[in-house]
């Protein structure tokens, strides 16, 4: 049997690594500029965390979790999202005792969802996320939105739509749920089986149903924005004022409700137009009750998650290539057996000086070594051996100008290092 990676997983090959690392670098820099520090949490957690955190009415918990009993009979689950683990760590290590807000980010967190793999949808994907704990002010919401917009802008991505909404809080949402149930009650029988279940437990999620019939039934549903309490309303307008002040274009979309139960007030998505229709590139929002729900103090939170694979897809759609770093600066070619040892040493010495260098490990002929060096795209070839080596010298070939010159072995590193700095 031919071995293939499991359905819905994707290898990150060396050829993709330049793009991957460019994305990571950009995220790290922006997160640091906003005072966020990295957190890494385990790939699996107690299942209970996600039942309580993500919510047992969500698709993720009902259908998509990789849950199993370990050999000790405990139920564990591979992370289906990044926020719950970050909150668990915040509580366990009492990070909230630090001056607030506590800001953290995770980078390429592996996330597992048993979904039907299709364009842009994987069973294992990787998320970058920023989470800010302890701040109620809408400026914290605006900060995380602003950070991701700057990151996407630095990567050169265009034509992305930012959609925001407020889904209220435990004070005003019950009022909206009542209005929504009332609106839908006449057509209850026409709802899909899952929405029938949602009707009692979480009617807001009906607005997010992918079934066409449910979408038609909710087309003229009342808007949550008309049912917000004063506090949520003021918060939402505060956020819009901040985004406007930052020149961040956005649309208010009362149908953005998100697929996780923990959100309160702000929710947002960044949407990309893939050739097969719009899909979310990034999603996030405020979750003021989650820390308490998981057993911590009353502490608000706001953040987002973005899938690295979807960023790569969108870079590809928009024809954007990452800056390709040179794989190797200098190839140290050796002529004959006696020059292999000095060539190896020279190569190692170059690395100590911070230059990417390679030597021959394949016992290639000199001609074949030159061909290989050319394929690597090196800037210089240093030729060690023959008459020159007897004189304590080497030949340096500049692959851009084609020029060649002879220098003393002891001066060669200095000479190359100077040229590399000057020309790049
Ligand atoms: P989410 O919307 O479920 O939110 O996922 C965030 C992002 O992860 C999506 O916008 C998408 O880029 C990517 N993503 C999700 N599912 C898949 C998939 N099956 N294949 C590929 N990429 C995918 C959350 O997970 C929340 N924890 C975000 C958050 C953080 N909210 C507050 N803080």
Short mmCIF file of C-alpha atoms and ligand atoms in Angstrom, two decimals:
data_model
loop_
_atom_site.label_atom_id
_atom_site.label_comp_id
_atom_site.label_asym_id
_atom_site.label_seq_id
_atom_site.Cartn_x
_atom_site.Cartn_y
_atom_site.Cartn_z
CA UNK A 1 0.00 0.00 0.00
CA UNK A 2 1.26 3.43 -0.87
CA UNK A 3 1.54 5.50 2.32
CA UNK A 4 -0.17 8.85 2.12
CA UNK A 5 -0.76 11.52 4.74
CA UNK A 6 -4.16 11.21 6.47
CA UNK A 7 -7.10 12.84 4.68
CA UNK A 8 -7.35 16.56 5.38
CA UNK A 9 -3.71 17.01 6.42
CA UNK A 10 -1.02 18.83 4.52
CA UNK A 11 2.77 18.56 4.55
CA UNK A 12 4.73 21.75 4.81
CA UNK A 13 7.54 21.05 2.37
CA UNK A 14 10.94 22.77 2.29
CA UNK A 15 9.78 24.68 -0.80
CA UNK A 16 6.87 26.19 1.22
CA UNK A 17 9.06 27.10 4.15
CA UNK A 18 10.09 30.53 2.88
CA UNK A 19 6.43 31.60 2.75
CA UNK A 20 5.63 29.94 6.05
CA UNK A 21 8.56 31.63 7.82
CA UNK A 22 7.81 34.99 6.24
CA UNK A 23 4.26 34.82 7.60
CA UNK A 24 5.54 33.75 11.04
CA UNK A 25 8.14 36.50 11.15
CA UNK A 26 5.57 39.16 10.23
CA UNK A 27 3.17 37.89 12.90
CA UNK A 28 5.84 37.76 15.59
CA UNK A 29 6.93 41.31 14.82
CA UNK A 30 3.43 42.79 14.88
CA UNK A 31 2.45 40.88 18.01
CA UNK A 32 5.58 42.12 19.79
CA UNK A 33 4.88 45.72 18.69
CA UNK A 34 1.51 45.48 20.45
CA UNK A 35 3.01 43.92 23.61
CA UNK A 36 1.80 40.34 23.05
CA UNK A 37 4.06 37.48 24.22
CA UNK A 38 4.01 33.92 22.95
CA UNK A 39 2.22 31.07 24.68
CA UNK A 40 2.39 27.37 23.71
CA UNK A 41 -0.14 24.99 25.18
CA UNK A 42 -0.42 21.20 24.75
CA UNK A 43 -1.81 19.68 21.58
CA UNK A 44 -4.40 17.80 23.66
CA UNK A 45 -6.44 18.85 26.66
CA UNK A 46 -9.11 17.26 28.87
CA UNK A 47 -12.27 16.98 26.76
CA UNK A 48 -14.22 18.77 29.49
CA UNK A 49 -12.34 22.00 28.70
CA UNK A 50 -13.82 22.19 25.21
CA UNK A 51 -17.29 21.05 26.28
CA UNK A 52 -17.37 23.98 28.68
CA UNK A 53 -15.29 26.41 26.65
CA UNK A 54 -16.39 25.97 23.05
CA UNK A 55 -19.94 24.95 23.97
CA UNK A 56 -21.87 21.72 23.53
CA UNK A 57 -24.31 23.17 21.00
CA UNK A 58 -21.57 23.97 18.47
CA UNK A 59 -20.73 21.92 15.36
CA UNK A 60 -17.17 21.69 16.64
CA UNK A 61 -18.15 19.91 19.84
CA UNK A 62 -21.04 17.92 18.39
CA UNK A 63 -19.36 16.64 15.25
CA UNK A 64 -15.76 17.61 14.78
CA UNK A 65 -13.60 16.83 17.79
CA UNK A 66 -10.84 14.24 17.79
CA UNK A 67 -11.71 12.77 21.17
CA UNK A 68 -10.35 9.52 22.58
CA UNK A 69 -9.67 7.72 25.82
CA UNK A 70 -5.98 7.53 26.69
CA UNK A 71 -4.49 4.39 28.18
CA UNK A 72 -5.44 5.65 31.65
CA UNK A 73 -9.10 5.86 30.61
CA UNK A 74 -9.21 9.71 30.57
CA UNK A 75 -11.10 11.44 27.81
CA UNK A 76 -8.75 13.79 25.96
CA UNK A 77 -9.27 15.88 22.83
CA UNK A 78 -6.88 17.28 20.24
CA UNK A 79 -7.30 21.07 20.31
CA UNK A 80 -10.20 22.06 18.04
CA UNK A 81 -9.32 25.76 18.57
CA UNK A 82 -6.74 27.83 20.44
CA UNK A 83 -8.60 30.07 22.88
CA UNK A 84 -9.78 27.51 25.45
CA UNK A 85 -6.24 26.17 26.01
CA UNK A 86 -4.89 29.70 26.44
CA UNK A 87 -7.63 30.45 29.00
CA UNK A 88 -6.92 27.20 30.86
CA UNK A 89 -3.22 28.12 31.08
CA UNK A 90 -4.07 31.68 32.18
CA UNK A 91 -6.15 30.29 35.07
CA UNK A 92 -3.79 27.44 36.01
CA UNK A 93 -0.74 29.72 36.20
CA UNK A 94 -2.67 32.70 37.61
CA UNK A 95 -1.35 34.89 34.84
CA UNK A 96 -4.16 37.32 35.63
CA UNK A 97 -2.18 38.37 38.73
CA UNK A 98 0.12 40.29 36.36
CA UNK A 99 -0.74 43.89 35.49
CA UNK A 100 -3.76 43.85 33.19
CA UNK A 101 -4.35 43.44 30.37
CA UNK A 102 -2.46 40.17 29.90
CA UNK A 103 -1.64 39.78 26.22
CA UNK A 104 -0.58 36.57 24.56
CA UNK A 105 -0.26 35.09 21.09
CA UNK A 106 0.10 31.61 19.69
CA UNK A 107 1.82 30.87 16.43
CA UNK A 108 1.07 27.93 14.19
CA UNK A 109 -0.89 26.20 16.87
CA UNK A 110 -1.99 22.84 15.36
CA UNK A 111 -5.80 22.66 15.37
CA UNK A 112 -7.83 19.52 14.66
CA UNK A 113 -11.38 19.38 13.37
CA UNK A 114 -13.00 16.35 11.80
CA UNK A 115 -14.52 18.27 8.91
CA UNK A 116 -15.24 17.30 5.35
CA UNK A 117 -12.00 18.35 3.67
CA UNK A 118 -12.52 20.71 0.76
CA UNK A 119 -11.03 23.87 -0.66
CA UNK A 120 -9.44 25.71 2.29
CA UNK A 121 -10.81 23.27 4.84
CA UNK A 122 -8.47 20.80 6.51
CA UNK A 123 -8.66 18.33 9.38
CA UNK A 124 -5.40 19.65 10.76
CA UNK A 125 -4.66 23.32 10.26
CA UNK A 126 -2.44 25.84 12.02
CA UNK A 127 -3.57 29.03 13.68
CA UNK A 128 -1.96 32.26 14.68
CA UNK A 129 -4.02 33.98 17.35
CA UNK A 130 -3.85 36.97 19.66
CA UNK A 131 -5.73 36.98 22.97
CA UNK A 132 -6.05 39.94 25.33
CA UNK A 133 -7.36 39.35 28.87
CA UNK A 134 -8.68 41.81 31.40
CA UNK A 135 -9.68 44.75 29.17
CA UNK A 136 -13.31 45.74 28.72
CA UNK A 137 -12.64 48.80 26.61
CA UNK A 138 -13.43 48.61 22.87
CA UNK A 139 -9.87 49.79 22.19
CA UNK A 140 -8.71 46.23 23.05
CA UNK A 141 -11.05 44.90 20.33
CA UNK A 142 -9.80 47.56 17.92
CA UNK A 143 -6.19 46.68 18.78
CA UNK A 144 -6.50 43.00 17.83
CA UNK A 145 -8.43 43.83 14.65
CA UNK A 146 -5.87 46.46 13.76
CA UNK A 147 -2.97 44.04 14.33
CA UNK A 148 -4.34 41.42 11.96
CA UNK A 149 -5.15 44.03 9.32
CA UNK A 150 -1.58 45.35 9.52
CA UNK A 151 -0.19 41.80 9.26
CA UNK A 152 -2.31 41.01 6.20
CA UNK A 153 -1.34 44.38 4.68
CA UNK A 154 2.37 43.71 5.24
CA UNK A 155 1.96 40.39 3.45
CA UNK A 156 0.58 42.35 0.52
CA UNK A 157 -2.95 40.94 0.62
CA UNK A 158 -5.68 43.10 -0.87
CA UNK A 159 -9.45 43.02 -1.37
CA UNK A 160 -10.28 41.50 1.99
CA UNK A 161 -13.57 42.39 3.64
CA UNK A 162 -13.70 43.04 7.39
CA UNK A 163 -17.13 42.27 8.84
CA UNK A 164 -18.07 43.15 12.39
CA UNK A 165 -21.10 42.63 14.56
CA UNK A 166 -22.14 42.66 18.17
CA UNK A 167 -24.00 39.64 19.52
CA UNK A 168 -24.80 41.21 22.86
CA UNK A 169 -24.32 39.86 26.35
CA UNK A 170 -26.27 37.76 28.91
CA UNK A 171 -28.35 40.88 29.66
CA UNK A 172 -29.63 41.60 26.15
CA UNK A 173 -29.23 38.35 24.22
CA UNK A 174 -32.20 36.57 25.88
CA UNK A 175 -34.39 39.41 24.64
CA UNK A 176 -33.10 38.88 21.10
CA UNK A 177 -33.52 35.12 21.37
CA UNK A 178 -37.16 35.70 22.31
CA UNK A 179 -37.67 37.97 19.30
CA UNK A 180 -35.96 35.48 16.98
CA UNK A 181 -37.99 32.53 18.29
CA UNK A 182 -41.16 34.52 17.86
CA UNK A 183 -40.18 35.37 14.29
CA UNK A 184 -39.33 31.75 13.44
CA UNK A 185 -42.08 30.01 15.36
CA UNK A 186 -44.56 30.05 12.44
CA UNK A 187 -42.04 28.24 10.26
CA UNK A 188 -40.55 26.01 12.91
CA UNK A 189 -41.49 22.85 10.95
CA UNK A 190 -39.54 24.05 7.93
CA UNK A 191 -36.25 24.39 9.83
CA UNK A 192 -33.58 21.72 9.30
CA UNK A 193 -33.32 19.12 12.11
CA UNK A 194 -30.24 20.80 13.56
CA UNK A 195 -31.87 24.23 13.63
CA UNK A 196 -34.91 22.72 15.33
CA UNK A 197 -32.51 21.76 18.11
CA UNK A 198 -30.90 25.19 18.04
CA UNK A 199 -34.30 26.86 18.32
CA UNK A 200 -34.52 26.26 22.06
CA UNK A 201 -30.87 26.11 23.09
CA UNK A 202 -29.14 28.69 20.89
CA UNK A 203 -31.39 30.26 18.23
CA UNK A 204 -28.72 32.80 17.24
CA UNK A 205 -26.83 29.98 15.52
CA UNK A 206 -29.77 29.47 13.13
CA UNK A 207 -28.61 32.65 11.36
CA UNK A 208 -25.36 30.82 10.51
CA UNK A 209 -27.00 27.66 9.09
CA UNK A 210 -25.63 26.63 5.70
CA UNK A 211 -28.95 25.01 4.61
CA UNK A 212 -30.59 27.10 1.93
CA UNK A 213 -34.08 26.61 3.35
CA UNK A 214 -33.00 27.92 6.77
CA UNK A 215 -31.21 30.84 5.13
CA UNK A 216 -34.42 31.74 3.29
CA UNK A 217 -36.45 31.56 6.50
CA UNK A 218 -34.09 33.88 8.35
CA UNK A 219 -33.60 36.36 5.49
CA UNK A 220 -35.85 38.95 7.15
CA UNK A 221 -35.18 37.97 10.75
CA UNK A 222 -34.93 40.77 13.31
CA UNK A 223 -31.42 42.17 13.73
CA UNK A 224 -29.54 41.61 16.97
CA UNK A 225 -28.29 45.19 16.68
CA UNK A 226 -31.80 46.43 17.44
CA UNK A 227 -31.86 44.45 20.68
CA UNK A 228 -28.53 45.42 22.24
CA UNK A 229 -28.55 46.81 25.77
CA UNK A 230 -27.09 50.25 26.34
CA UNK A 231 -23.72 48.88 27.43
CA UNK A 232 -23.30 46.64 24.35
CA UNK A 233 -24.56 49.36 22.03
CA UNK A 234 -22.11 51.92 23.40
CA UNK A 235 -19.29 49.38 23.18
CA UNK A 236 -20.08 48.59 19.55
CA UNK A 237 -20.20 52.23 18.54
CA UNK A 238 -16.95 52.83 20.41
CA UNK A 239 -15.31 50.06 18.40
CA UNK A 240 -16.56 51.50 15.11
CA UNK A 241 -15.24 54.95 16.00
CA UNK A 242 -11.81 53.48 16.76
CA UNK A 243 -11.68 51.47 13.52
CA UNK A 244 -12.75 54.53 11.55
CA UNK A 245 -10.06 56.58 13.23
CA UNK A 246 -7.53 53.96 12.15
CA UNK A 247 -8.79 54.06 8.58
CA UNK A 248 -9.78 50.41 8.74
CA UNK A 249 -12.62 49.78 6.30
CA UNK A 250 -15.33 47.46 7.65
CA UNK A 251 -18.93 46.45 7.12
CA UNK A 252 -21.40 45.94 9.93
CA UNK A 253 -23.04 42.58 9.25
CA UNK A 254 -25.70 41.53 11.76
CA UNK A 255 -25.55 37.97 10.42
CA UNK A 256 -21.99 37.30 11.60
CA UNK A 257 -22.62 35.13 14.67
CA UNK A 258 -19.52 32.80 14.67
CA UNK A 259 -19.42 29.09 15.33
CA UNK A 260 -18.27 29.07 18.95
CA UNK A 261 -20.49 29.67 21.97
CA UNK A 262 -18.22 31.85 24.04
CA UNK A 263 -18.60 35.17 22.25
CA UNK A 264 -20.15 38.25 23.79
CA UNK A 265 -20.41 41.75 22.26
CA UNK A 266 -17.91 42.05 19.39
CA UNK A 267 -17.55 39.35 16.75
CA UNK A 268 -15.66 39.83 13.51
CA UNK A 269 -14.38 38.05 10.45
CA UNK A 270 -11.99 38.86 7.65
CA UNK A 271 -13.40 37.34 4.47
CA UNK A 272 -11.49 36.39 1.35
CA UNK A 273 -13.05 35.80 -2.04
CA UNK A 274 -11.70 32.44 -3.08
CA UNK A 275 -12.51 31.23 -6.62
CA UNK A 276 -15.08 28.92 -4.99
CA UNK A 277 -16.87 31.60 -3.03
CA UNK A 278 -16.16 33.64 0.08
CA UNK A 279 -14.45 31.94 3.02
CA UNK A 280 -13.26 33.29 6.36
CA UNK A 281 -9.58 34.03 6.55
CA UNK A 282 -9.74 35.16 10.16
CA UNK A 283 -12.33 35.07 12.91
CA UNK A 284 -12.52 36.41 16.39
CA UNK A 285 -14.32 38.43 18.97
CA UNK A 286 -14.89 39.16 22.62
CA UNK A 287 -15.55 36.47 25.21
CA UNK A 288 -16.22 38.18 28.53
CA UNK A 289 -17.69 35.11 30.26
CA UNK A 290 -15.23 32.41 29.18
CA UNK A 291 -12.58 32.72 31.88
CA UNK A 292 -15.23 32.42 34.58
CA UNK A 293 -16.94 29.56 32.73
CA UNK A 294 -13.70 27.59 32.82
CA UNK A 295 -13.27 28.18 36.55
CA UNK A 296 -11.25 31.39 36.68
CA UNK A 297 -12.04 34.87 37.95
CA UNK A 298 -14.39 37.27 36.23
CA UNK A 299 -12.09 38.48 33.50
CA UNK A 300 -13.04 39.67 30.02
CA UNK A 301 -11.17 38.60 26.89
CA UNK A 302 -10.92 39.44 23.21
CA UNK A 303 -8.93 37.92 20.38
CA UNK A 304 -8.86 36.19 17.02
CA UNK A 305 -7.53 33.16 15.22
CA UNK A 306 -6.30 32.97 11.63
CA UNK A 307 -5.40 29.86 9.66
CA UNK A 308 -1.92 29.87 8.15
CA UNK A 309 -2.96 27.51 5.34
CA UNK A 310 -5.72 29.93 4.33
CA UNK A 311 -3.22 32.79 4.26
CA UNK A 312 -1.00 30.70 1.96
CA UNK A 313 -4.01 29.99 -0.24
CA UNK A 314 -4.88 33.66 -0.47
CA UNK A 315 -1.25 34.65 -1.20
CA UNK A 316 -1.37 32.15 -4.04
CA UNK A 317 -4.76 33.43 -5.28
CA UNK A 318 -3.37 36.96 -5.35
CA UNK A 319 -0.08 35.88 -6.98
CA UNK A 320 2.06 37.06 -4.07
CA UNK A 321 5.42 35.36 -3.56
CA UNK A 322 7.43 35.60 -0.35
CA UNK A 323 10.85 37.22 -0.47
CA UNK A 324 13.04 34.18 -1.23
CA UNK A 325 16.08 34.12 0.99
CA UNK A 326 19.26 32.83 -0.68
CA UNK A 327 19.69 29.18 0.27
CA UNK A 328 23.48 29.40 0.18
CA UNK A 329 25.88 32.35 -0.17
CA UNK A 330 29.12 30.52 -0.88
CA UNK A 331 29.98 27.11 -2.26
CA UNK A 332 33.43 25.83 -1.36
CA UNK A 333 34.59 23.63 -4.24
CA UNK A 334 37.50 21.26 -3.75
CA UNK A 335 39.92 20.05 -6.39
CA UNK A 336 41.29 16.60 -5.58
CA UNK A 337 41.36 14.50 -2.43
CA UNK A 338 44.01 16.58 -0.66
CA UNK A 339 41.86 19.71 -0.74
CA UNK A 340 38.74 18.12 0.81
CA UNK A 341 39.92 18.70 4.38
CA UNK A 342 40.89 22.40 3.92
CA UNK A 343 37.65 22.93 1.96
CA UNK A 344 35.57 21.42 4.77
CA UNK A 345 37.34 23.59 7.37
CA UNK A 346 36.94 26.69 5.23
CA UNK A 347 33.21 25.98 4.86
CA UNK A 348 32.77 25.61 8.65
CA UNK A 349 34.77 28.83 9.25
CA UNK A 350 32.52 30.71 6.84
CA UNK A 351 29.47 29.59 8.82
CA UNK A 352 31.06 30.83 12.06
CA UNK A 353 31.19 34.25 10.39
CA UNK A 354 27.47 34.03 9.63
CA UNK A 355 27.69 33.20 5.92
CA UNK A 356 25.60 30.39 4.48
CA UNK A 357 28.12 28.02 2.98
CA UNK A 358 28.24 24.52 1.61
CA UNK A 359 30.92 22.12 0.45
CA UNK A 360 30.86 18.90 -1.53
CA UNK A 361 29.53 15.80 0.25
CA UNK A 362 29.04 13.78 -2.94
CA UNK A 363 32.61 13.34 -4.24
CA UNK A 364 31.57 15.20 -7.40
CA UNK A 365 34.00 16.23 -10.11
CA UNK A 366 34.97 19.91 -10.10
CA UNK A 367 32.69 20.55 -13.07
CA UNK A 368 29.78 18.85 -11.32
CA UNK A 369 30.45 20.86 -8.14
CA UNK A 370 30.24 24.08 -10.18
CA UNK A 371 26.97 22.92 -11.75
CA UNK A 372 25.57 22.11 -8.30
CA UNK A 373 26.69 25.49 -6.92
CA UNK A 374 24.95 27.19 -9.83
CA UNK A 375 21.72 25.33 -9.01
CA UNK A 376 21.97 26.46 -5.39
CA UNK A 377 22.10 30.02 -6.68
CA UNK A 378 25.23 30.91 -4.70
CA UNK A 379 26.82 34.30 -4.92
CA UNK A 380 30.44 33.09 -4.75
CA UNK A 381 32.32 29.88 -5.41
CA UNK A 382 35.60 29.47 -3.56
CA UNK A 383 37.91 27.00 -5.28
CA UNK A 384 40.37 25.26 -2.97
CA UNK A 385 43.14 23.06 -4.39
CA UNK A 386 45.81 22.79 -7.07
CA UNK A 387 48.62 25.29 -7.50
CA UNK A 388 46.86 28.01 -5.54
CA UNK A 389 46.53 25.85 -2.43
CA UNK A 390 50.27 25.15 -2.52
CA UNK A 391 50.78 28.93 -2.48
CA UNK A 392 48.35 29.28 0.46
CA UNK A 393 45.77 30.93 -1.81
CA UNK A 394 42.27 30.26 -3.16
CA UNK A 395 40.27 31.41 -6.18
CA UNK A 396 37.01 33.29 -5.66
CA UNK A 397 34.49 33.33 -8.47
CA UNK A 398 31.79 36.00 -8.39
CA UNK A 399 28.71 34.34 -9.89
CA UNK A 400 27.01 37.64 -10.68
CA UNK A 401 29.83 39.42 -12.53
CA UNK A 402 31.61 36.24 -13.65
CA UNK A 403 34.91 37.77 -12.39
CA UNK A 404 37.55 35.62 -10.75
CA UNK A 405 40.40 36.59 -8.46
CA UNK A 406 42.99 34.94 -6.31
CA UNK A 407 43.37 35.84 -2.63
CA UNK A 408 45.32 34.42 0.27
CA UNK A 409 43.43 31.69 2.13
CA UNK A 410 43.76 33.60 5.42
CA UNK A 411 42.21 36.70 3.84
CA UNK A 412 39.47 34.94 1.85
CA UNK A 413 36.76 34.96 4.52
CA UNK A 414 37.23 38.66 5.17
CA UNK A 415 37.15 39.44 1.43
CA UNK A 416 33.94 37.49 0.82
CA UNK A 417 32.24 38.81 3.92
CA UNK A 418 32.98 42.40 2.81
CA UNK A 419 31.59 41.79 -0.68
CA UNK A 420 28.43 40.15 0.63
CA UNK A 421 27.73 43.06 2.97
CA UNK A 422 28.46 45.66 0.29
CA UNK A 423 26.30 44.11 -2.39
CA UNK A 424 23.22 43.06 -0.44
P1 LIG B 1 -12.54 29.98 13.94
O1 LIG B 1 -13.30 30.98 13.13
O2 LIG B 1 -13.19 28.67 14.17
O3 LIG B 1 -12.19 30.69 15.32
O4 LIG B 1 -11.13 29.72 13.26
C1 LIG B 1 -10.25 30.79 12.99
C2 LIG B 1 -9.61 30.63 11.62
O5 LIG B 1 -8.99 29.35 11.51
C3 LIG B 1 -10.57 30.65 10.44
O6 LIG B 1 -10.89 31.97 10.08
C4 LIG B 1 -9.74 29.97 9.38
O7 LIG B 1 -8.74 30.82 8.84
C5 LIG B 1 -9.02 28.91 10.17
N1 LIG B 1 -9.73 27.63 10.08
C6 LIG B 1 -10.78 27.20 10.82
N2 LIG B 1 -11.15 25.96 10.47
C7 LIG B 1 -10.32 25.58 9.48
C8 LIG B 1 -10.16 24.39 8.70
N3 LIG B 1 -10.96 23.33 8.87
N4 LIG B 1 -9.17 24.33 7.78
C9 LIG B 1 -8.34 25.39 7.60
N5 LIG B 1 -8.43 26.54 8.30
C10 LIG B 1 -9.40 26.64 9.23
C11 LIG B 1 -11.52 30.12 16.35
O8 LIG B 1 -10.96 29.06 16.28
C12 LIG B 1 -11.43 31.01 17.56
N6 LIG B 1 -10.66 30.32 18.60
C13 LIG B 1 -10.80 32.34 17.22
C14 LIG B 1 -10.70 33.25 18.38
C15 LIG B 1 -9.60 33.50 19.13
N7 LIG B 1 -11.67 33.97 18.90
C16 LIG B 1 -11.22 34.67 19.93
N8 LIG B 1 -9.96 34.37 20.08
#
